[in-house]
Coordinates of C-alpha atoms and ligand atoms in Angstrom, one line a residue:
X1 CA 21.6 23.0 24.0
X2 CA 20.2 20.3 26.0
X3 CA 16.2 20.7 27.9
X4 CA 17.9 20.1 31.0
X5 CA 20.2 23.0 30.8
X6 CA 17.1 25.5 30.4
X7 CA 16.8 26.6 34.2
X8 CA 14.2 25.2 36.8
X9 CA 11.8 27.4 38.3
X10 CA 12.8 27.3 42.1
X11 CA 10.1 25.1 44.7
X12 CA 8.1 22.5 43.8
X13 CA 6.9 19.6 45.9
X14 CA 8.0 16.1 45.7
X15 CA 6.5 13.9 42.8
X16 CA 4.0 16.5 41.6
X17 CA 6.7 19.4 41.2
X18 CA 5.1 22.9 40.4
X19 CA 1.5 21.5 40.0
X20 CA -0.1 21.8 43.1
X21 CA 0.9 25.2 43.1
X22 CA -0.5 26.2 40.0
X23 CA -3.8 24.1 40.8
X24 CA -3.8 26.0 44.5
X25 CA -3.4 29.9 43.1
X26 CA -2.8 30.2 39.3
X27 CA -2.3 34.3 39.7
X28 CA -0.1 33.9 42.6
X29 CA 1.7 31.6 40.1
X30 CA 1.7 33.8 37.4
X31 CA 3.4 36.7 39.4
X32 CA 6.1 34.7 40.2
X33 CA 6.9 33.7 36.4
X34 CA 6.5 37.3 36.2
X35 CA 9.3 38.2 38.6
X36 CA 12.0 35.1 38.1
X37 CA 11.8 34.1 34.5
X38 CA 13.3 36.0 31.4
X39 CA 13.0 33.9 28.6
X40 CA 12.1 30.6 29.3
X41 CA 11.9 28.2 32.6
X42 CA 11.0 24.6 33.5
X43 CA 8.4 23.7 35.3
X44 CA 8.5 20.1 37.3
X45 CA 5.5 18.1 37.2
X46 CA 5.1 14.6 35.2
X47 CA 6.5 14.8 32.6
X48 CA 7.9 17.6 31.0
X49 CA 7.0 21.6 30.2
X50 CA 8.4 24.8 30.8
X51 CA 6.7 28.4 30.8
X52 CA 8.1 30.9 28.2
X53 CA 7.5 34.6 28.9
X54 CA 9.3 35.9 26.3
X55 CA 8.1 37.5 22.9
X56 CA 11.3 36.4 20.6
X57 CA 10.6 32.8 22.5
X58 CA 6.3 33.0 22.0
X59 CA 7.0 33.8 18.5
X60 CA 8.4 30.5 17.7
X61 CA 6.6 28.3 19.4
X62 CA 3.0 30.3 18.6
X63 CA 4.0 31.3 14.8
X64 CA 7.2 30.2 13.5
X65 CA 7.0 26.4 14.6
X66 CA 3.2 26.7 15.1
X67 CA 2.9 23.3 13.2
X68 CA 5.4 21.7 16.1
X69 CA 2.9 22.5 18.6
X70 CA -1.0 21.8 19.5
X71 CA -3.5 22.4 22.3
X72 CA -2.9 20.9 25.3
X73 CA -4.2 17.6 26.4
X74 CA -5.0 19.6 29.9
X75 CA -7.3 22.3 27.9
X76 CA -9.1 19.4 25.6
X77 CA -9.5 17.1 28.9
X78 CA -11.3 20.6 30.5
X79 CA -13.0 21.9 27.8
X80 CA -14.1 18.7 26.3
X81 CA -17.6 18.2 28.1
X82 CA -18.3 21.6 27.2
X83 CA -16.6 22.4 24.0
X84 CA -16.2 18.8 22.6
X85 CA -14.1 19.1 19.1
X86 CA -14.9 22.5 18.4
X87 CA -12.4 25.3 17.2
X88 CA -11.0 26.1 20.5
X89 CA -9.9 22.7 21.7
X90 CA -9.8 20.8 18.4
X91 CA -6.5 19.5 16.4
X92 CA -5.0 18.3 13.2
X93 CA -7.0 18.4 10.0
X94 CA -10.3 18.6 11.9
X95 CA -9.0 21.9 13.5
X96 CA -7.7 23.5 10.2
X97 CA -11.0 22.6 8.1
X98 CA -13.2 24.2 10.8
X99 CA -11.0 27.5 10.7
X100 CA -11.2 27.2 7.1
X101 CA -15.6 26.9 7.2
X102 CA -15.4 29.8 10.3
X103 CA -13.1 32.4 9.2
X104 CA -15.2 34.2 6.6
X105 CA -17.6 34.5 9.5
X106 CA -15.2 36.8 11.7
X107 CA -14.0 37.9 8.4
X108 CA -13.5 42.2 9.5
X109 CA -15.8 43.0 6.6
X110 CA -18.7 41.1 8.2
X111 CA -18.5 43.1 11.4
X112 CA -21.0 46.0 9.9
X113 CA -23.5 43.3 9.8
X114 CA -23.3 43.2 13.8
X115 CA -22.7 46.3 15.1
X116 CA -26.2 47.8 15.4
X117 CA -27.6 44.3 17.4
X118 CA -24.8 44.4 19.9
X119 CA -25.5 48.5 21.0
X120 CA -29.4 47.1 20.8
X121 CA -28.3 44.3 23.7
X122 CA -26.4 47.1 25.4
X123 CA -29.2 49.4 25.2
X124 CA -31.7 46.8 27.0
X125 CA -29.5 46.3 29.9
X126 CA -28.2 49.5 30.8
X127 CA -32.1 50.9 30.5
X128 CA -32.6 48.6 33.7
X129 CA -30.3 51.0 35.4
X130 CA -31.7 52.9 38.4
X131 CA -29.8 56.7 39.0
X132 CA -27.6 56.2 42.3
X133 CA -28.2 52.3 42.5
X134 CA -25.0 50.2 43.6
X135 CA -24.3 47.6 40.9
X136 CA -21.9 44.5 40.0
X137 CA -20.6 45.9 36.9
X138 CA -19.1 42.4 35.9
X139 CA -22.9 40.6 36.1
X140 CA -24.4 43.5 33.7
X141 CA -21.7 43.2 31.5
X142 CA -21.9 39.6 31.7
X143 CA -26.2 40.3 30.6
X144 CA -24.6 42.1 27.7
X145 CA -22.2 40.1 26.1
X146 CA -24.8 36.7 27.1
X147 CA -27.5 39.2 25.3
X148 CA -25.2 40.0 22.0
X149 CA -24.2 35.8 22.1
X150 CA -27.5 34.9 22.2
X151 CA -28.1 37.2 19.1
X152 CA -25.5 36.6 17.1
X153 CA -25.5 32.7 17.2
X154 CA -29.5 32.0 17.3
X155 CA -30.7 35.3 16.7
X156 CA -32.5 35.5 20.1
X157 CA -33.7 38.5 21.3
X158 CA -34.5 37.9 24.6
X159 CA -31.1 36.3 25.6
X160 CA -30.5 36.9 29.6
X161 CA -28.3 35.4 32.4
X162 CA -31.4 33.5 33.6
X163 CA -32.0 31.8 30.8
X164 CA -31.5 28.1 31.1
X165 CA -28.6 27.9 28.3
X166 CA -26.8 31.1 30.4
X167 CA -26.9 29.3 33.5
X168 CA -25.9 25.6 32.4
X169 CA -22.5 27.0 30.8
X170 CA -21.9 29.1 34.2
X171 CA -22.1 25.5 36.0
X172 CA -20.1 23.6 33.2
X173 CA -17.3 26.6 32.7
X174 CA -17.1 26.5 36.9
X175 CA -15.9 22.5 36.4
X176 CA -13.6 23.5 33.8
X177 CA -11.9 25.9 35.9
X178 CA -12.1 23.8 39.0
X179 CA -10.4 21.0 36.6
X180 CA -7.3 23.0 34.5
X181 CA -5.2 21.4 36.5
X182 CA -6.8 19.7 38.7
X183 CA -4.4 16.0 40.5
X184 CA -7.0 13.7 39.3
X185 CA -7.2 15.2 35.6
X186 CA -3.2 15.0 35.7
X187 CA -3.0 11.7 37.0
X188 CA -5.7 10.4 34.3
X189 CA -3.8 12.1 31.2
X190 CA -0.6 10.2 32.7
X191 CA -2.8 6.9 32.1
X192 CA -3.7 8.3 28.8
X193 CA -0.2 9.1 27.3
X194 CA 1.6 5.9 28.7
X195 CA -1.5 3.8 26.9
X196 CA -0.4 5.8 23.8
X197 CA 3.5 5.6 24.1
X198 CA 2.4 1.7 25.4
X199 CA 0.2 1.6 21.5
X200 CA 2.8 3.2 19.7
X201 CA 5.7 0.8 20.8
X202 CA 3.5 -2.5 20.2
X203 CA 1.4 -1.2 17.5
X204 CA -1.7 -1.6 19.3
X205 CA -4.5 0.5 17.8
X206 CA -6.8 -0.7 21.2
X207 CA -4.2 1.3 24.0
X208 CA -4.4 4.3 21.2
X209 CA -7.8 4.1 20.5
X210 CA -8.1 3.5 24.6
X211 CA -5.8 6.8 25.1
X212 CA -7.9 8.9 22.8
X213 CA -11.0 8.4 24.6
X214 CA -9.0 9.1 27.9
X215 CA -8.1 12.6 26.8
X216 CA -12.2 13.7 28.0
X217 CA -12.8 12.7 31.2
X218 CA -15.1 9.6 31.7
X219 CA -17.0 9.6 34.9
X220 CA -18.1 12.2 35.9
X221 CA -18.7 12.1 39.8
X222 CA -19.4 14.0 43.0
X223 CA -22.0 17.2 43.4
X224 CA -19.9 18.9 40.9
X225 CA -19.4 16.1 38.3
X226 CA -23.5 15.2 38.6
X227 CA -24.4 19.4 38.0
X228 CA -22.0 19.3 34.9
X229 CA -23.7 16.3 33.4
X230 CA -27.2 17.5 34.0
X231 CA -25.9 21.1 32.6
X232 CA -24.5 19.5 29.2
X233 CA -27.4 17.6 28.8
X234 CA -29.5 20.7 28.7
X235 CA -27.5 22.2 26.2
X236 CA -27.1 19.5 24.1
X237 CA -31.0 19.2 24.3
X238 CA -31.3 22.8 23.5
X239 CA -28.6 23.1 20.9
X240 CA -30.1 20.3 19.1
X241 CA -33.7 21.9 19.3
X242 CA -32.5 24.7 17.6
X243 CA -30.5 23.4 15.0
X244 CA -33.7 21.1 14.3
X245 CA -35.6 24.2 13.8
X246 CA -33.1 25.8 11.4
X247 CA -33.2 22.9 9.0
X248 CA -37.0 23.4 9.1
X249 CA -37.1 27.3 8.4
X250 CA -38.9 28.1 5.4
X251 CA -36.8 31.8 5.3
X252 CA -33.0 31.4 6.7
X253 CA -32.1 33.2 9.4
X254 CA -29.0 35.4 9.6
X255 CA -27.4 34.0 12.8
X256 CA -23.7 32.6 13.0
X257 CA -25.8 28.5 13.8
X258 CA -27.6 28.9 10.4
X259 CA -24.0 30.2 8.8
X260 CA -22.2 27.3 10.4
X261 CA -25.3 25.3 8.6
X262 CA -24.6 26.3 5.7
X263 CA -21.0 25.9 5.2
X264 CA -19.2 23.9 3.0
X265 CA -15.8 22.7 2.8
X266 CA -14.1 23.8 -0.2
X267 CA -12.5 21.1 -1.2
X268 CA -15.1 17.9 -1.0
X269 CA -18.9 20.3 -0.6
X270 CA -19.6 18.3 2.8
X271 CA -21.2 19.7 5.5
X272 CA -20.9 19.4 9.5
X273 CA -22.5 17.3 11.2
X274 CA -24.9 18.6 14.2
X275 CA -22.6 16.7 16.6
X276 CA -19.9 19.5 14.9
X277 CA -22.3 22.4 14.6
X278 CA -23.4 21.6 18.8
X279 CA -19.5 22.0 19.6
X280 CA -18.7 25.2 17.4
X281 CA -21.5 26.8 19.1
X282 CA -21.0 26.2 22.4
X283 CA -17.3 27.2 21.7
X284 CA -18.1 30.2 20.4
X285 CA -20.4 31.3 23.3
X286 CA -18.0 29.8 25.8
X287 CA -15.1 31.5 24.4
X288 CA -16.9 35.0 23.3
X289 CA -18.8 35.8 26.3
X290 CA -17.0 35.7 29.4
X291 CA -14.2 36.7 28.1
X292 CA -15.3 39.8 26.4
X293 CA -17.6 40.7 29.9
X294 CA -14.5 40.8 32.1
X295 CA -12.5 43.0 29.5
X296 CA -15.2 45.3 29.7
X297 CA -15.9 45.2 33.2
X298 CA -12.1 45.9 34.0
X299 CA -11.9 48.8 31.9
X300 CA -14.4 50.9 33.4
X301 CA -12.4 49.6 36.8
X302 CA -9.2 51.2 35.3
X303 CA -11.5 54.4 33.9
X304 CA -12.8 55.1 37.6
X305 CA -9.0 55.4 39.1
X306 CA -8.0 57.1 36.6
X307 CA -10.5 60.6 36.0
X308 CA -8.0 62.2 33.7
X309 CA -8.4 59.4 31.4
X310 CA -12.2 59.1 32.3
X311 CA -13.4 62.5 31.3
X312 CA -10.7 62.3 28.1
X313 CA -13.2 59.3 27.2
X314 CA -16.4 60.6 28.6
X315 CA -15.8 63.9 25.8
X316 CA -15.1 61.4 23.1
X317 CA -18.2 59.2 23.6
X318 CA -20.2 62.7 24.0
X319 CA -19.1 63.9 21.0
X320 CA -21.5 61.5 18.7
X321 CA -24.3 61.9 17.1
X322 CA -26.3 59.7 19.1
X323 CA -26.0 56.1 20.1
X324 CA -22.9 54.6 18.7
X325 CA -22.5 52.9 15.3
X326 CA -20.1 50.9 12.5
X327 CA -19.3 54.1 11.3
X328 CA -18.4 55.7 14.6
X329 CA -15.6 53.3 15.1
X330 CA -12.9 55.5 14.0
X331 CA -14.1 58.1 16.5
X332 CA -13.6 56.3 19.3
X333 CA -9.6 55.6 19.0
X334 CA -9.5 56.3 22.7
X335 CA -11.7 54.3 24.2
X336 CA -10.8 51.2 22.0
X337 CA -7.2 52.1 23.4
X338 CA -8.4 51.9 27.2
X339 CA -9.9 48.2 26.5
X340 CA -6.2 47.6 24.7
X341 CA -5.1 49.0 28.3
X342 CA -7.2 47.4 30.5
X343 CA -6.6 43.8 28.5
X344 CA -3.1 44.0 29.2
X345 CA -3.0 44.8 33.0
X346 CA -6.1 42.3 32.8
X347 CA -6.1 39.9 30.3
X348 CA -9.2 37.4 30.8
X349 CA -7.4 34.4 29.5
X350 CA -4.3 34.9 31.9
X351 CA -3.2 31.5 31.1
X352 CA -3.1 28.9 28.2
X353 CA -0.9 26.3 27.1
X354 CA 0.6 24.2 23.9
X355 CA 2.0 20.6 23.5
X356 CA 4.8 19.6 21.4
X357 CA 3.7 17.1 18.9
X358 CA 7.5 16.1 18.2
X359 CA 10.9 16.9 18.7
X360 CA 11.6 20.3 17.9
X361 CA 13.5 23.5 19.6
X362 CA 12.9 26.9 21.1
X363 CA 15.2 29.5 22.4
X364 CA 18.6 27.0 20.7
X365 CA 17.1 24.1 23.1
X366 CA 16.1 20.6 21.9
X367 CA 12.1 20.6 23.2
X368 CA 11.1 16.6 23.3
X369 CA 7.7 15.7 22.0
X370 CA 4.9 16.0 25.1
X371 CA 6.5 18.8 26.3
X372 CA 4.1 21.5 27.8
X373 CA 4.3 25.1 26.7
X374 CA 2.6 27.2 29.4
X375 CA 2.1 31.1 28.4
X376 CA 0.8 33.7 30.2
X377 CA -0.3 37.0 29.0
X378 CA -0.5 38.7 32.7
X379 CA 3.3 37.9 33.2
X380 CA 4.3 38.8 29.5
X381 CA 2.2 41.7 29.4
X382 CA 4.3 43.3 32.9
X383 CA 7.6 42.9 31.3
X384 CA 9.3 46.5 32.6
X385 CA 11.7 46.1 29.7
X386 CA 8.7 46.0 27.4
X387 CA 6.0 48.3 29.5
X388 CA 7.6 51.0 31.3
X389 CA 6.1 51.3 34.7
X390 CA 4.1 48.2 33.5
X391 CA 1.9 48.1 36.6
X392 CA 0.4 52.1 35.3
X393 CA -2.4 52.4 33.1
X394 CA -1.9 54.2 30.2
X395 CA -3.8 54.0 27.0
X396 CA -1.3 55.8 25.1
X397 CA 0.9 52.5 24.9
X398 CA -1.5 51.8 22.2
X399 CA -0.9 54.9 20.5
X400 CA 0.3 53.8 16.8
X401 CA 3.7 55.0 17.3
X402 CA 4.0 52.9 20.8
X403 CA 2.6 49.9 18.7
X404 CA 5.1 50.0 16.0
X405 CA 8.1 50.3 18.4
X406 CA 7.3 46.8 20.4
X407 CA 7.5 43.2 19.0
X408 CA 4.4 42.0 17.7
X409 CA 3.6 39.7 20.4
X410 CA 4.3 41.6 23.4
X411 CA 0.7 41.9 23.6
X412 CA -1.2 38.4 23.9
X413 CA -4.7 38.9 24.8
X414 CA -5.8 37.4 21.7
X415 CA -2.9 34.5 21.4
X416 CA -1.1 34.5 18.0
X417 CA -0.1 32.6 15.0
X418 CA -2.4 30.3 12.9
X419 CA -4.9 29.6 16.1
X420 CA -5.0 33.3 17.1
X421 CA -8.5 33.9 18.8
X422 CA -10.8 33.8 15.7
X423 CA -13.1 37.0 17.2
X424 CA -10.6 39.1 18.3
X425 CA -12.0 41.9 15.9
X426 CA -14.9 40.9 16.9
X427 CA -14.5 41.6 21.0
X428 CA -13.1 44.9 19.7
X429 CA -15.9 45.9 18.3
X430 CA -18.3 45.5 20.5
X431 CA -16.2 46.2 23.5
X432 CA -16.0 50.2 21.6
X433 CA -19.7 50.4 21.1
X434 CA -20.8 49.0 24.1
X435 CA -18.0 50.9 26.3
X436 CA -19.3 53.8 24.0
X437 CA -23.1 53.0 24.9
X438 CA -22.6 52.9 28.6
X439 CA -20.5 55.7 29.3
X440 CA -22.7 58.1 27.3
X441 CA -26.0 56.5 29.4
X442 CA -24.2 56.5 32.8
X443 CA -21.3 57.9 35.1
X444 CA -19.5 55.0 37.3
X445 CA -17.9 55.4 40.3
X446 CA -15.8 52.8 42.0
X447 CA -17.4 51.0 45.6
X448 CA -15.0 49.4 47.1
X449 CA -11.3 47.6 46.1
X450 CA -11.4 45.2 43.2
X451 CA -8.8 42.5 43.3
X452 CA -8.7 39.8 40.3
X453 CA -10.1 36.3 40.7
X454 CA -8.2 34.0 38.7
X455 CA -11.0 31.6 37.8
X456 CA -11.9 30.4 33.7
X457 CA -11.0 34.0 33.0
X458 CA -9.2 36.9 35.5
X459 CA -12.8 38.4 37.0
X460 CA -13.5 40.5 39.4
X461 CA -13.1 38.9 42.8
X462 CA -16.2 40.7 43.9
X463 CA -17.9 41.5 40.9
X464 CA -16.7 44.9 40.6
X465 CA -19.3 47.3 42.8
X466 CA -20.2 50.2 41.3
X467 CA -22.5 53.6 41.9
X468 CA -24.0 54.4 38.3
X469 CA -25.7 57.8 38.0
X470 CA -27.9 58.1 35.2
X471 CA -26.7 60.7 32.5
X472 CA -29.2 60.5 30.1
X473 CA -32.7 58.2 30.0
X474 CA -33.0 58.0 26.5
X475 CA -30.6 57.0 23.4
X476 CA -29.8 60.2 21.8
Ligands
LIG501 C1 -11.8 40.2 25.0 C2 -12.3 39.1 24.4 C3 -11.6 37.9 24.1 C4 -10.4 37.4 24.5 C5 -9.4 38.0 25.5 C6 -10.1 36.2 23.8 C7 -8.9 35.4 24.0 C8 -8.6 34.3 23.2 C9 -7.3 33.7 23.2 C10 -6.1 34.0 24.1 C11 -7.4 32.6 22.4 C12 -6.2 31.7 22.0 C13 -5.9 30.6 23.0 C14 -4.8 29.7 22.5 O1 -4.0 30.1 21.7 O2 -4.7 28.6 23.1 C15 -8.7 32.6 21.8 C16 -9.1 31.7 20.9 C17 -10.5 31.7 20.4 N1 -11.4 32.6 20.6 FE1 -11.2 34.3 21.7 N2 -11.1 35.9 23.0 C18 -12.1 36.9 23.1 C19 -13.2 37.0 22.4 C20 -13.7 36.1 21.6 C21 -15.0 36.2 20.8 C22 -15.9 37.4 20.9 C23 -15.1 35.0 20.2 C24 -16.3 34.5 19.3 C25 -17.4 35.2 19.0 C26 -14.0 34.2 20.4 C27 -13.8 32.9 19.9 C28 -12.6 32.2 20.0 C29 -12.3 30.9 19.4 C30 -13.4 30.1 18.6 C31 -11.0 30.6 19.6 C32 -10.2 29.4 19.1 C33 -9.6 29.7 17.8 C34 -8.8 28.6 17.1 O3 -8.1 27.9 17.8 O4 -8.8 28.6 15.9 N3 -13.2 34.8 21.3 N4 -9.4 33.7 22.3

């Protein structure tokens, strides 16, 4: 079957199609993909792309053609100032020598090794906690995860939101959501691929080499293009400062930025350059930390309007020993299945996107190169024919029976196929121990409606207000 016979999602304004809608309210977007399209629909804009919301559908383009498809140029033009070539936005051999050097690094048997610093991080926040204060659960969950990034990559201990590093990615991930889509990005990756199709015809390597560079953006102007600069030179500056100090340790460290000094790739024994070091760890606290808070954050949301399921928790985190560890893990099958819960009515990343790099098919219809795949795990994930009731939380869809009965990728908070999020065991472990750490510290209780924000991830819209009652002072 022909592209044009896959149907068109209905509205759209003239010349810019779908896009200003998605740029104006990317939830209010989502919901509707959620209610009119089955498989797959096309989206007008320039060019062309449709959004698939369909598991048989996802699994070919994310898995069983995987090699058909890429990131976006949209998320590399976003991300780039941030995340420059690292493993989130990178492509092509660059991409699949990186996951080679990272994956022993996330590797499930190298998760003991950080269990017991991310319930430390946990410990020092919620210790701040006053009995009967109001909170914003999503900025202490936020100190958390900053506090076990921190840690992990450059084995900091005293890792905080206020901390310059914390504060210059808030300002450069505020761009990137401001800019995913933004008209002006569209308008210059337009420039960018016409130079490209314009190089390819003529065989000019200038208008290729001339597209490349316009897939980041080049100037960056305004109040919000002159913070982003200022913020990436910081981290560059303070990236570089630490790796300068790791080449000059006398004993190694055990940190991820010391691991990621270390590699070597298989095949030829070179190493990364810092230019590659400074983007894999910024993408690595970029995508870990945010991401990871807001899951957390929104489970305790769903815990709160839900007291059946609350005290079913609070007797399983009460029934350790004492402050959660590795070896607790397989105790705490229930509250790992309310973050599986609470990721599916809330996935943070609520939105991402592919590229055909040639002419291939999904669903029996030809797909031209360029074509944009949008996905969306917060309309996937509400699929009544998939979810029963999909709008109720239950943790017992994560039950292994439940599991087994569904197709694989009915459940996308992590993505799938080769470029599957590479700490997706990761965020499950800590989001146990630390859900774990502060239930068994604390009682919450909700202040207040909380609606999601669809911003870099799907936050809180008012940081998620919460009474906290102190349970217990001390660790057990
Ligand atoms: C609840 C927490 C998390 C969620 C919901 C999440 C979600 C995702 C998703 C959906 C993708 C795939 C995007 C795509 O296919 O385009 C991804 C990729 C990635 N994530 Fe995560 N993530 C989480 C935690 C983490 C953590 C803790 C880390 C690292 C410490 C991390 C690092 C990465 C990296 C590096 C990639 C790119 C992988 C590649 O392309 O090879 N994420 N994440």
């Amino acid at each position: 079957m022909r592209f044009d016979d896959i149907p068109v999602m209905a509205g759209g304004a003239p010349l810019l199609g779908h896009i200003p809608d998605i740029a104006e309210d990317r939830l209010a977007f989502v919901r509707r993909v959620e209610r009119e399209v089955d498989r797959m629909a096309r989206i007008q804009t320039i060019g062309t792309a449709v959004f698939v919301n369909h598991p048989e559908v996802l699994q070919e383009a994310l898995v069983d053609k995987a090699r058909s498809f890429e990131k976006s140029s949209m998320t590399r033009y976003a991300l780039y100032p941030l995340a420059g070539e690292g493993l989130f936005t990178s492509r092509g051999e660059l991409w699949r020598r990186q996951r080679r050097l990272m994956a022993p690094m996330f590797h499930p048997a190298q998760l003991r090794t950080y269990a017991a610093d991310l319930v430390a991080c946990a410990e020092r926040v919620v210790a701040g906690f006053e009995d009967g204060a109001t909170i914003e659960l999503a900025r202490e969950t936020t100190r958390i995860t900053m506090g076990v990034a921190g840690k992990t990559l450059f084995d900091a201990d005293t890792f905080s939101e206020a901390d310059a590093i914390g504060e210059a990615l808030t300002v450069a991930l505020e761009w990137t959501s401001a800019h995913s889509p933004s008209v002006s990005a569209i308008a210059h990756l337009v420039v960018a691929r016409t130079l490209r199709e314009l190089g390819g015809r003529v065989g000019s390597n200038l208008a290729s080499s001339a597209a490349a560079r316009l897939e980041q953006p080049l100037v960056l102007t305004g109040r919000d293009g002159r913070a982003l600069r200022s913020a990436v030179k910081l981290l560059d500056e303070q990236v570089q400062r630490m790796i300068d100090a790791r080449r000059r340790a006398v004993s190694p460290h055990a940190d991820l930025l010391s691991k990621l000094l270390a590699a070597r790739d298989e095949d030829d024994g070179t190493a990364m350059s810092d230019k590659q070091v400074r983007d894999e760890v910024l993408t690595l606290f970029v995508a870990g930390h945010e991401t990871t808070a807001t899951g957390l954050a929104w489970s305790v949301h769903c815990l709160c309007n839900h007291p059946d399921v609350y005290a079913a928790v609070q007797r399983e985190v009460d029934a350790l020993d004492g402050d959660p560890t590795f070896e607790d893990l397989p105790r705490l099958s229930l509250t790992l299945r309310v973050f599986k819960e609470a990721l599916r009515l809330y996935p943070p990343v609520y939105f991402f996107a592919r590229q055909a790099i040639e002419d291939t098919s999904l669903d029996g219809h030809d797909v031209p190169r360029d074509t944009v795949v949008l996905i969306s795990p917060h309309a996937l994930h509400r699929r009544p024919d998939v979810f029963a009731d999909p709008e109720r939380f239950d943790p017992d869809r994560f039950l292994s029976e439940a599991e087994a009965g569904r197709h694989k990728l009915a459940w996308l908070p992590f993505g799938a196929g080769p470029r599957v999020c590479i700490g997706n065991h990761f965020a499950m472990m800590e989001a146990q121990l630390v859900l774990a750490k502060m239930l068994r510290h604390a009682s919450f209780r909700a202040v207040g409606v909380e609606a999601p924000h669809p911003s870099a991830t799907l936050r809180p819209a008012h940081g998620m207000k919460m009474k906290v009652h102190l349970r217990q002072r001390r660790s057990a």
